[in-house]
Coordinates of C-alpha atoms in Angstrom, one line a residue:
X1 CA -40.5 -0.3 23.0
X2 CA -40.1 1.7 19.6
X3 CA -41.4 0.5 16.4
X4 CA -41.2 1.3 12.6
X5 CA -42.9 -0.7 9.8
X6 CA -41.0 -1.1 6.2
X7 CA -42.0 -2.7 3.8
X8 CA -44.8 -4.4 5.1
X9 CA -42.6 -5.7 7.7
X10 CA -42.9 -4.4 11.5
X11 CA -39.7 -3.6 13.2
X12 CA -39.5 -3.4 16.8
X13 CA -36.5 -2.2 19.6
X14 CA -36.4 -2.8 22.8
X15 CA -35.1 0.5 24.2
X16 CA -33.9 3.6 23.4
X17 CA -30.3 2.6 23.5
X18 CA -31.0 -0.8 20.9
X19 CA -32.8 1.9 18.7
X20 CA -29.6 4.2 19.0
X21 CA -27.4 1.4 17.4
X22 CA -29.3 -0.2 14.7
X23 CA -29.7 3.4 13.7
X24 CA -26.3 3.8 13.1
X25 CA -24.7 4.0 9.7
X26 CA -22.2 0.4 9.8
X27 CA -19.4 0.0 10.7
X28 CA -16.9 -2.7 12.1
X29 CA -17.2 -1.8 15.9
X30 CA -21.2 -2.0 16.3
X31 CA -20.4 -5.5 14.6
X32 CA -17.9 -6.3 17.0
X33 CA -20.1 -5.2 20.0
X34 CA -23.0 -7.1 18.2
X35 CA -25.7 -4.1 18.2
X36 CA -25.5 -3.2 14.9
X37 CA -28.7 -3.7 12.2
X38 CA -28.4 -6.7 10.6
X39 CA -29.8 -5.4 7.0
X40 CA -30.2 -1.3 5.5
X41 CA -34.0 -2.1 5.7
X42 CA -33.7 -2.5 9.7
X43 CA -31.2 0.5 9.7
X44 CA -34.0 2.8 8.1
X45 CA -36.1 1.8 10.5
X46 CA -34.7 2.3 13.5
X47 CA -33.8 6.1 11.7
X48 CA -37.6 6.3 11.2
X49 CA -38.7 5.3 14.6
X50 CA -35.2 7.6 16.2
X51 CA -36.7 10.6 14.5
X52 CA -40.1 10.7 16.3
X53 CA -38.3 10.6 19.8
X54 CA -39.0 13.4 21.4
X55 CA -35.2 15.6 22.7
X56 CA -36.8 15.2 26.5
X57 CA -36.4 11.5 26.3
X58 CA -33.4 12.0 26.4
X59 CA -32.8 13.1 30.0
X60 CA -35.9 10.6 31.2
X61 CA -34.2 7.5 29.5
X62 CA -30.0 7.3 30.1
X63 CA -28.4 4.5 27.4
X64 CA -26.0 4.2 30.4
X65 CA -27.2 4.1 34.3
X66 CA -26.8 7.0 36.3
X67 CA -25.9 5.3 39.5
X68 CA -23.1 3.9 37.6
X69 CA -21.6 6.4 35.6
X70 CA -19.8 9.5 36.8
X71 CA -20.0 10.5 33.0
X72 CA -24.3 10.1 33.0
X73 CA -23.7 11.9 36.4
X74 CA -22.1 14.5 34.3
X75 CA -24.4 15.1 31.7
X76 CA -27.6 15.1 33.6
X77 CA -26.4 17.5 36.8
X78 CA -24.8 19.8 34.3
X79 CA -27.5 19.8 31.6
X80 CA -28.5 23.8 31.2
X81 CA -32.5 23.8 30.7
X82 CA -32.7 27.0 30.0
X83 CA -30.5 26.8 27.0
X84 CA -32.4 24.0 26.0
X85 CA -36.0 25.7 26.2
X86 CA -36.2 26.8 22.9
X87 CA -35.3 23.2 21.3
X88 CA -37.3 21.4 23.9
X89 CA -40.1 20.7 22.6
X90 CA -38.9 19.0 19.5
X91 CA -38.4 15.6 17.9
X92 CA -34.9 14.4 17.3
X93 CA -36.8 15.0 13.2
X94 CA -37.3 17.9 13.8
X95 CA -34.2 19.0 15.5
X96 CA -32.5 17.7 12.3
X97 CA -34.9 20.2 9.9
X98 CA -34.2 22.9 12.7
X99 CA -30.6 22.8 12.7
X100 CA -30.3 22.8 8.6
X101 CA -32.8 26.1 8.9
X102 CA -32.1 29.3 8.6
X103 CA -33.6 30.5 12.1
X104 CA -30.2 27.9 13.2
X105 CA -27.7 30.8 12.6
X106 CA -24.4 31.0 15.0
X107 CA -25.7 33.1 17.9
X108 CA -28.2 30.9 18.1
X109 CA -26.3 27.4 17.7
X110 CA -24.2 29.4 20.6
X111 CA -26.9 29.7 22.7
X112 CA -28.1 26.3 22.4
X113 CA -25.0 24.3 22.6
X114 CA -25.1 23.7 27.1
X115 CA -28.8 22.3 26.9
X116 CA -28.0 20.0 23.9
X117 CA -26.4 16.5 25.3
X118 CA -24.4 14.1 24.0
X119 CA -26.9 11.9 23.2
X120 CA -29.3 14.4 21.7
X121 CA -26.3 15.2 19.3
X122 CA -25.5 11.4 18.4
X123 CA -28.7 10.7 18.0
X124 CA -29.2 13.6 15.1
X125 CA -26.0 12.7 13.4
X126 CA -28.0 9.3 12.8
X127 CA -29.9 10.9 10.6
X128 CA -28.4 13.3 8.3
X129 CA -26.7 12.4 5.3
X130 CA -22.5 13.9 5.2
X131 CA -23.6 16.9 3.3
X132 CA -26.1 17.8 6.5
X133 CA -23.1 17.6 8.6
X134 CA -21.0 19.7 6.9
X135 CA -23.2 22.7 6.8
X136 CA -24.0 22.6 10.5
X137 CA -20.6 22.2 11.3
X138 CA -19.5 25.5 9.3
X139 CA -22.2 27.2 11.3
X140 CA -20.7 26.6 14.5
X141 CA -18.4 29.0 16.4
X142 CA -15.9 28.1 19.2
X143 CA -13.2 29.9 19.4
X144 CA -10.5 29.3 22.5
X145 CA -6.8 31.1 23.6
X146 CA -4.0 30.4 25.4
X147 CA -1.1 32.7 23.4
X148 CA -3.5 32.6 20.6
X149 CA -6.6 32.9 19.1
X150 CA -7.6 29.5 17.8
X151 CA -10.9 28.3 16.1
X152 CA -12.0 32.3 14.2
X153 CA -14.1 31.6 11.0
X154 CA -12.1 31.4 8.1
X155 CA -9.0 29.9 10.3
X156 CA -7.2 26.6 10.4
X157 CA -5.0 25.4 12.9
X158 CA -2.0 22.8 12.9
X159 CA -0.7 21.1 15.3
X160 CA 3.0 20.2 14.9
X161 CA 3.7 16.9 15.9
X162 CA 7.1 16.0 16.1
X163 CA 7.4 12.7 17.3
X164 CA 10.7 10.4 17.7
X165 CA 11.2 6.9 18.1
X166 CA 13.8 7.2 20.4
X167 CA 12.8 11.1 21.7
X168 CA 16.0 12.2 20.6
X169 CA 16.0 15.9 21.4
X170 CA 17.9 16.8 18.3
X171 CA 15.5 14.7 16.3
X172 CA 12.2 16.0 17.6
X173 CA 13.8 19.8 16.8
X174 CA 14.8 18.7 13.4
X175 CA 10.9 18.1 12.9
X176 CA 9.5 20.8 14.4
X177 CA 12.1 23.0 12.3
X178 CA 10.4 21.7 9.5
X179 CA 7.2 22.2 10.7
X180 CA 7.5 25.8 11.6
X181 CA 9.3 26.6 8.3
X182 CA 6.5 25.3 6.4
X183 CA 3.8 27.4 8.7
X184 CA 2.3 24.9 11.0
X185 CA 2.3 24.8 15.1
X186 CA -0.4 27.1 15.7
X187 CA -2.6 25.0 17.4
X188 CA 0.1 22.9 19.8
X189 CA 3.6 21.5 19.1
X190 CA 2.7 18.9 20.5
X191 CA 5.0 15.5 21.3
X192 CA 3.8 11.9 21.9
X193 CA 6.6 10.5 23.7
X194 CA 8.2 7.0 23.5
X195 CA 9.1 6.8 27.0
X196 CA 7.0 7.5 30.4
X197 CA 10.5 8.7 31.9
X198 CA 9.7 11.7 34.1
X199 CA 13.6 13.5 33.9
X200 CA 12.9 12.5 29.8
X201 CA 9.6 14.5 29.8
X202 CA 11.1 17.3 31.8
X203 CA 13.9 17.6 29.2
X204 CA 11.1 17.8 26.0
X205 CA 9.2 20.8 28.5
X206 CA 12.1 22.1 28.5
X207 CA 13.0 22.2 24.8
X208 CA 9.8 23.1 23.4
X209 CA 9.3 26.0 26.1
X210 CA 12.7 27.2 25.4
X211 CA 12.4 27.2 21.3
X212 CA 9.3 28.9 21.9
X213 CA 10.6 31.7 24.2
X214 CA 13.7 32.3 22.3
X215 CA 11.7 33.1 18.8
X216 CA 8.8 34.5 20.9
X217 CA 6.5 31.8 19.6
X218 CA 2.8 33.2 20.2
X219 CA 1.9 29.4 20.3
X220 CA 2.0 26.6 23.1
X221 CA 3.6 23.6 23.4
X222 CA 2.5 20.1 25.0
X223 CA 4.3 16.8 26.2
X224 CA 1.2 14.2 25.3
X225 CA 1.6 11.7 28.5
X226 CA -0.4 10.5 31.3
X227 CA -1.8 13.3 33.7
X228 CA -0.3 12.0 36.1
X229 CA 2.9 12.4 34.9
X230 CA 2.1 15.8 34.0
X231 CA 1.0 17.4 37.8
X232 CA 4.8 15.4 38.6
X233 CA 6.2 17.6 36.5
X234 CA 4.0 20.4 37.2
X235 CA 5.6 19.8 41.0
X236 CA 9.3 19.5 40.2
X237 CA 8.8 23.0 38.5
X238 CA 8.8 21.8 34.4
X239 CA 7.6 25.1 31.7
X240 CA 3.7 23.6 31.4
X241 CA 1.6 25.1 29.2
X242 CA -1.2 22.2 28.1
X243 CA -2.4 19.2 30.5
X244 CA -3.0 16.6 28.1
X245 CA -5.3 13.3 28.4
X246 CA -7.0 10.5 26.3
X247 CA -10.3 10.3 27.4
X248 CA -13.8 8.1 27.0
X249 CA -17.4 8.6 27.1
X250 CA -18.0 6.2 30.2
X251 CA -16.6 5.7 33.9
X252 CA -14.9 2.3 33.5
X253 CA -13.5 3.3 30.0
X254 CA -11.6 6.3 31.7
X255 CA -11.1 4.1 34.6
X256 CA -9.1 2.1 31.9
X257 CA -7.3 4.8 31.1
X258 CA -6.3 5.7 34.9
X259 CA -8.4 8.6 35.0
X260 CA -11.7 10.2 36.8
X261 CA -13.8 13.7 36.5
X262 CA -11.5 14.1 40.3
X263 CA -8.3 13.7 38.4
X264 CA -9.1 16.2 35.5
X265 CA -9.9 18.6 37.9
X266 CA -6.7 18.4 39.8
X267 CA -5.0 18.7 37.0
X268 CA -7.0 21.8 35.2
X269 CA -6.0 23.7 38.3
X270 CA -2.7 23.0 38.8
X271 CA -2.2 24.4 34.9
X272 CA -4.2 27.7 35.6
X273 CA -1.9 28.3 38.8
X274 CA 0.9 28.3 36.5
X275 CA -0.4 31.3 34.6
X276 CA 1.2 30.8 31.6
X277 CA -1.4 31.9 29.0
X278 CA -1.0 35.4 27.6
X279 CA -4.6 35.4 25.9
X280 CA -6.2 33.0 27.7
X281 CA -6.7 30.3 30.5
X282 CA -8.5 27.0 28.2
X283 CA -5.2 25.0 29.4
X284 CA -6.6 21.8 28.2
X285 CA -5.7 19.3 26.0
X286 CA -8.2 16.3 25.0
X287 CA -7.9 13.4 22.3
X288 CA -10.9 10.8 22.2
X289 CA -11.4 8.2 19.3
X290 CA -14.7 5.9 18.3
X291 CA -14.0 2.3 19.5
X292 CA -12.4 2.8 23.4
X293 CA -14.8 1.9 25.1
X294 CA -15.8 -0.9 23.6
X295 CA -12.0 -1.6 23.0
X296 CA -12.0 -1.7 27.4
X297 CA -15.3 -3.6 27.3
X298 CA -16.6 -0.7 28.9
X299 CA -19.4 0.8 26.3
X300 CA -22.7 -0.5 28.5
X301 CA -24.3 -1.7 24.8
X302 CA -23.9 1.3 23.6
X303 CA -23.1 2.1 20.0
X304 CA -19.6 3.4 19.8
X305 CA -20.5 6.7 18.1
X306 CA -22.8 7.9 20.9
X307 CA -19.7 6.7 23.5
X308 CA -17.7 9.2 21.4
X309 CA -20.4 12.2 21.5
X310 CA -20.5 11.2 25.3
X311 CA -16.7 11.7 26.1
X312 CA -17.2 15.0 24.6
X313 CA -19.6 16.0 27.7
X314 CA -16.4 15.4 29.7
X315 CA -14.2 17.8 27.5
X316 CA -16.7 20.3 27.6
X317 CA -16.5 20.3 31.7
X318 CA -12.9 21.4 31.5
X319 CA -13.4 24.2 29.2
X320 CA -10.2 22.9 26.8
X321 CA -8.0 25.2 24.3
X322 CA -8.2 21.8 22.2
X323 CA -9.6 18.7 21.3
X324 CA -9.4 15.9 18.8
X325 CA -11.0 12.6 17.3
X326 CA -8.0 10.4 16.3
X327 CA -10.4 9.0 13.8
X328 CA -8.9 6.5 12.1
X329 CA -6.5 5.6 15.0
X330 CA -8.0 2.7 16.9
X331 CA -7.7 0.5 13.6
X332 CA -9.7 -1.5 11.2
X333 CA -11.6 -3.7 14.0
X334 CA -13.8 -0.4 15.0
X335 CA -13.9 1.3 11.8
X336 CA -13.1 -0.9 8.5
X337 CA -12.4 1.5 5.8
X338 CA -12.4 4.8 3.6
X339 CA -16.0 5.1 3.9
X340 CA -16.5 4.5 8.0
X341 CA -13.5 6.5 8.5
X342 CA -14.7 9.2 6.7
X343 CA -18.3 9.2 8.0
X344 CA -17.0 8.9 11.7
X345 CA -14.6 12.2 11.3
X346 CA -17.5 14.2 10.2
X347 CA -19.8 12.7 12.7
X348 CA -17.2 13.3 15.3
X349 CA -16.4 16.6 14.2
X350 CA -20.6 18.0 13.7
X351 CA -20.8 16.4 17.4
X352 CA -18.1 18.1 19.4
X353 CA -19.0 21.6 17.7
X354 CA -22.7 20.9 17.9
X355 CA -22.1 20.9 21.8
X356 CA -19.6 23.8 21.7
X357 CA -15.8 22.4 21.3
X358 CA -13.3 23.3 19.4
X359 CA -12.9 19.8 17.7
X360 CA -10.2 19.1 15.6
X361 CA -9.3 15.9 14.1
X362 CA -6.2 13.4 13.1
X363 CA -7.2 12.6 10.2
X364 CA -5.5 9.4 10.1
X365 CA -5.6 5.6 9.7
X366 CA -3.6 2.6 10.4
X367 CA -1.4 0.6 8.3
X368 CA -3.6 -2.6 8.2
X369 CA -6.8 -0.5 7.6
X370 CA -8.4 -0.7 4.4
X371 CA -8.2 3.4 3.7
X372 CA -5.5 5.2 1.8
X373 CA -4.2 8.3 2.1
X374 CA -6.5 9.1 -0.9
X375 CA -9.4 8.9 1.9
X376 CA -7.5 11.0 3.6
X377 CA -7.4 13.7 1.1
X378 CA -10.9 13.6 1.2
X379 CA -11.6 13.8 4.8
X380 CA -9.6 16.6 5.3
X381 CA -11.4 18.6 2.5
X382 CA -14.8 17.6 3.6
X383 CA -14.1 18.7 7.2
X384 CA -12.0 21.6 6.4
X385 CA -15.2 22.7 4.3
X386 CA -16.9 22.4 7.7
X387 CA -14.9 24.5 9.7
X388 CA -12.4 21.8 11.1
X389 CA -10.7 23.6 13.9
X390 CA -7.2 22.1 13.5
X391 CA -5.3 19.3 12.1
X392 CA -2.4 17.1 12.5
X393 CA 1.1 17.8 10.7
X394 CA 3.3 15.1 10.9
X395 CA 6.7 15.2 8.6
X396 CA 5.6 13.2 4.9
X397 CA 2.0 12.2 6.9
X398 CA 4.3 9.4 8.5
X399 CA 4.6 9.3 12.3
X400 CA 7.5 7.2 12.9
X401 CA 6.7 6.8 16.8
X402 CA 3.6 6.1 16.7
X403 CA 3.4 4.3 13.1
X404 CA 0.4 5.6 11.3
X405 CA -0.4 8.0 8.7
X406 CA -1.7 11.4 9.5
X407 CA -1.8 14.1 7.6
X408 CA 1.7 16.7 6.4
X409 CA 2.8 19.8 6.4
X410 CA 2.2 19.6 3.2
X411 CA -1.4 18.9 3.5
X412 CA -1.9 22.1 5.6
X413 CA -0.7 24.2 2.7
X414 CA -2.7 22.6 0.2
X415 CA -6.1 22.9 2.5
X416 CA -5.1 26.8 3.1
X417 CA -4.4 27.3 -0.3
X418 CA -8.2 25.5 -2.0
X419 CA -10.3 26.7 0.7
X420 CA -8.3 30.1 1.9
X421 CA -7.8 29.6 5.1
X422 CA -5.6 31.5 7.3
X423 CA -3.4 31.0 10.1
X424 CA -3.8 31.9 14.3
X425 CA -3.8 35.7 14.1
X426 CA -0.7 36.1 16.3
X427 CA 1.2 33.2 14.9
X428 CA 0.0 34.9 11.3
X429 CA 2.5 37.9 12.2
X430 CA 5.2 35.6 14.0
X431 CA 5.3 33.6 10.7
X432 CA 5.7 37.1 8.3
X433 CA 7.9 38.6 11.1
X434 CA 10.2 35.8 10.9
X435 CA 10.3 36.1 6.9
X436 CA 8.7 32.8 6.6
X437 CA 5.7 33.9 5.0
X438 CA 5.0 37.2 2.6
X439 CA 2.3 40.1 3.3
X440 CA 0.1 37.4 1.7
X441 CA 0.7 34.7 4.0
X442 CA 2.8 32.7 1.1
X443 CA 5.7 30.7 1.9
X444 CA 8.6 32.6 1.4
X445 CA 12.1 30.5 0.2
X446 CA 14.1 29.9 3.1
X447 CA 17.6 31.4 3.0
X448 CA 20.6 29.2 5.2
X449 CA 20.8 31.7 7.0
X450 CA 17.6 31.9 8.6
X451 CA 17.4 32.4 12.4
X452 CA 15.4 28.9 12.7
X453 CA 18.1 26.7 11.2
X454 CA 21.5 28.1 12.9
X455 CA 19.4 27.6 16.1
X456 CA 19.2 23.8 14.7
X457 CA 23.0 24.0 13.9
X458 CA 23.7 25.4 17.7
X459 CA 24.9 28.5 15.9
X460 CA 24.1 32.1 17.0
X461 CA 21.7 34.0 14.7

C-alpha cells in the first residue's frame, strides 16, 4: 500500500503498479485500459508517494509476474548490480535530482545504464517535467555501426523511407532518389512493404543492396517485414543487412506479434553469419510504439508508458544498430493529441537512452488524430535538442503505403540547419564525394546529369 495526502485528502494505491499509472501524465490509452487518475490532484499524488519508492523495489515488486513473462524474466536475470551500486541506494526522487546533477555526466550515465531497468526509468520520467527530459537525454551517449557511425554527439541520422503502395520497384527508387539527393539515408533506407510476398521481398533486397553497392553507399538498407520472412530470405541467399521486428514490452504482446526472445535470437545470428557490416556487427533493427500491448489486451494493468520502457529491455538484449518509437503511430485511442504525442516521444526517447539505446523516433501521427504537423515541428525540435538519434524522411512527410504523416526530407534539413547537426561521418564524405553536398555539408544544385538520376533513367553514368 502507498499513500500521499493532498489537500487535506488521503490518497491511497494498492500496489506499486496502480501507483505507476495514476502517476502518469494523461493520456487516452490509460483511459482506455481504465488505470488512469481520475483528477490532477490524485495524479500529484501518486508522483508524491512514486518518488519516495526506493530504486530496489523495483526488482522485489515486478508490475508484471515473473512466472509469466519471458520479458520480467529478461529484465530480472539480466539486471547488472554492479552497475547499479552506485544508484542503489536511492529514491526514484532522488534518482530524478541525481540524473539532472552535475556528478550525472556521460561516463557516468554510461556506466549506469545495465543496472537501471525499465521500470526504474518509467517510473522517473513520471516525474520530470519535458525540460528534465531533454537535458538528460542530451547527456546520453550511444553510438552503434554497421557501414557507419551512427548516434556521435552533434549527429543526426535519417532514415529514408521509401515506401509504395504497390512496391513498384521503379517507384520506391524514384523516392529514395530523392531522398539521397536531399542528404538523408544515413541511418537505414528502409522499406515497409505492401505485400508479405517472399520472391517480392527478395526483389526490394535486391534493389536497395544493389543501388548501394553500385554508388558505394557507406549506409545499410532494410526490408521492414516479419522475421520470419526475413531468416526465409536469409536462406534462399537475399543481400541482408538489418533484421527487422515490431516488438512489445510483454510476452503475450510479442506473442501477438508472432514473436519470442527464441525467435530474436535466431534471427540476430543468422544476420552476423552474413558478415556484412564493414564497421560493425549491431545488425538489428527495432520499432516499438506506446499503446500495443494494451492494443493486444496484453499490458497486465500496466500503464502503457512503462510497457513501452519495458520493450526497450528486449531491444537492449540484441544489441541493435537502431531503434524507434513510432509515437504517434498507434492513433488517437492511445494517445489523443499534440500534447500526449509530444510528451510520449520525449518520454520514449529519455527512456531508451536512459537504458543505453540508440532511440530514434517517427515523429508522426495519424490522420484522425487531433495533432498537426505543427506538433510535429515541435517534437522534432524538442527531441532533436535532446540528442534524437535519427528520424524518419518520408517524400512531403506523406507515406502513401502506410498513410500517415511523418516527417520530410525537408524537415531533416531544416533540423540540421537550426541546431547544426551533421551527417554519419562516412555518409558525410559519400554525400560531398558524390557532389551532393559542398565542403560545408550544404546542398549543392543538382545538375541532370548527376550519376544518381541517369541510374533512375537506366542510363550509364
Amino acid at each position: 500500500m502507498y499513500q500521499a495526502t493532498l489537500s487535506r485528502r488521503s490518497y491511497r494505491f494498492s500496489d506499486l503498479r496502480q501507483l505507476m499509472a495514476k502517476a502518469s501524465p494523461a493520456r487516452s490509452g490509460d483511459y482506455l485500459a481504465e488505470v488512469a487518475a481520475d483528477s490532477a490532484e490524485e495524479r500529484m499524488a501518486a508522483r508524491i508517494a512514486l518518488a519516495e519508492v526506493p530504486l530496489k523495489t523495483f526488482l522485489q515488486q515486478l508490475l508484471v509476474p515473473y512466472e509469466q513473462d519471458e520479458v520480467t524474466r529478461l529484465i530480472i536475470d539480466s539486471h547488472d548490480a554492479l552497475a547499479f551500486a552506485p544508484i542503489s541506494h536511492l529514491t526514484v526522487g532522488d534518482f530524478r535530482d541525481w540524473l539532472l546533477s552535475e556528478q550525472a555526466d556521460s561516463a557516468m550515465l554510461a556506466q549506469v545504464a545495465p543496472g537501471i531497468t525499465p521500470e526504474m526509468a518509467a517510473a522517473v520520467s513520471k516525474l520530470m517535467r519535458n525540460q528534465d527530459l531533454i537535458l538528460v537525454a542530451k547527456k546520453c551517449r550511444v553510438i552503434t555501426r554497421f557501414r557507419n557511425t551512427i548516434g556521435l554527439p552533434g549527429h543526426l541520422s535519417v532514415r529514408l523511407q521509401p515506401n509504395h503502395p504497390t512496391d513498384s520497384l521503379q517507384g520506391i527508387a524514384a523516392s529514395m532518389l530523392d531522398g539521397l539527393l536531399y542528404g538523408s539515408g544515413d541511418a537505414v533506407v528502409g522499406i515497409n512493404p505492401a505485400s508479405d510476398s517472399l520472391p517480392l521481398l527478395e526483389k526490394l533486397n535486391h534493389m536497395l543492396d544493389d543501388v548501394i553497392q553500385r554508388f558505394a553507399i557507406p549506409t545499410q538498407s532494410c526490408v521492414l517485414t516479419h522475421v520470419t520472412n526475413t531468416l526465409h530470405l536469409i536462406e534462399r541467399g537475399a543481400p541482408v543487412d538489418l533484421v527487422f521486428q515490431s516488438i512489445a514490452g510483454t510476452e503475450a504482446a510479442n506473442s501477438g506479434f508472432g514473436i519470442n526472445l527464441a525467435l530474436l535470437a535466431e534471427a540476430q545470428q543468422a544476420a552476423l553469419s552474413l558478415n556484412r557490416g564493414t564497421l560493425g556487427n549491431n545488425v538489428m533493427y527495432f520499432e516499438t510504439g506506446q499503446g500495443s500491448c494494451l492494443s493486444s489486451n496484453a499490458h497486465h494493468g500496466v500503464d502503457q508508458q512503462t510497457c513501452e520502457a519495458r520493450a526497450y529491455a528486449v531491444a537492449r538484449h540484441f544489441s541493435p544498430l537502431l531503434i524507434n518509437t513510432v509515437v504517434g503511430f498507434i492513433g488517437p485511442e492511445y494517445l489523443y493529441d499534440g500534447k500526449q504525442i509530444i510528451r510520449a516521444g520525449l518520454e520514449d526517447h529519455f527512456c531508451g537512452k536512459l537504458l543505453g539505446l540508440p532511440l530514434g523516433c517517427d515523429v508522426c501521427y495519424t490522420n484522425h488524430a487531433e495533432a498537426d504537423q505543427d506538433d510535429m515541428d515541435t517534437l522534432l525540435t524538442l527531441l532533436a535538442t535532446a540528442g534524437l538519434t535519427f528520424l524518419i524522411g518520408v517524400p512531403g512527410a506523406d507515406d502513401i503505403m502506410l498513410n500517415y504523416q511523418s516527417t520530410s526530407f525537408h524537415d531533416a534539413l531544416y533540423i540540421r540547419e537550426l541546431l547544426g547537426l551533421k551527417h554519419a561521418p562516412e555518409f558525410a564524405d559519400w554525400l560531398t564525394k558524390m557532389q551532393i553536398t559542398d565542403d560545408l555539408g550544404r546542398l549543392r544544385d543538382t545538375a541532370a546529369n548527376h550519376p544518381l538520376l541517369l541510374a533512375l533513367q537506366g542510363e550509364q553514368p
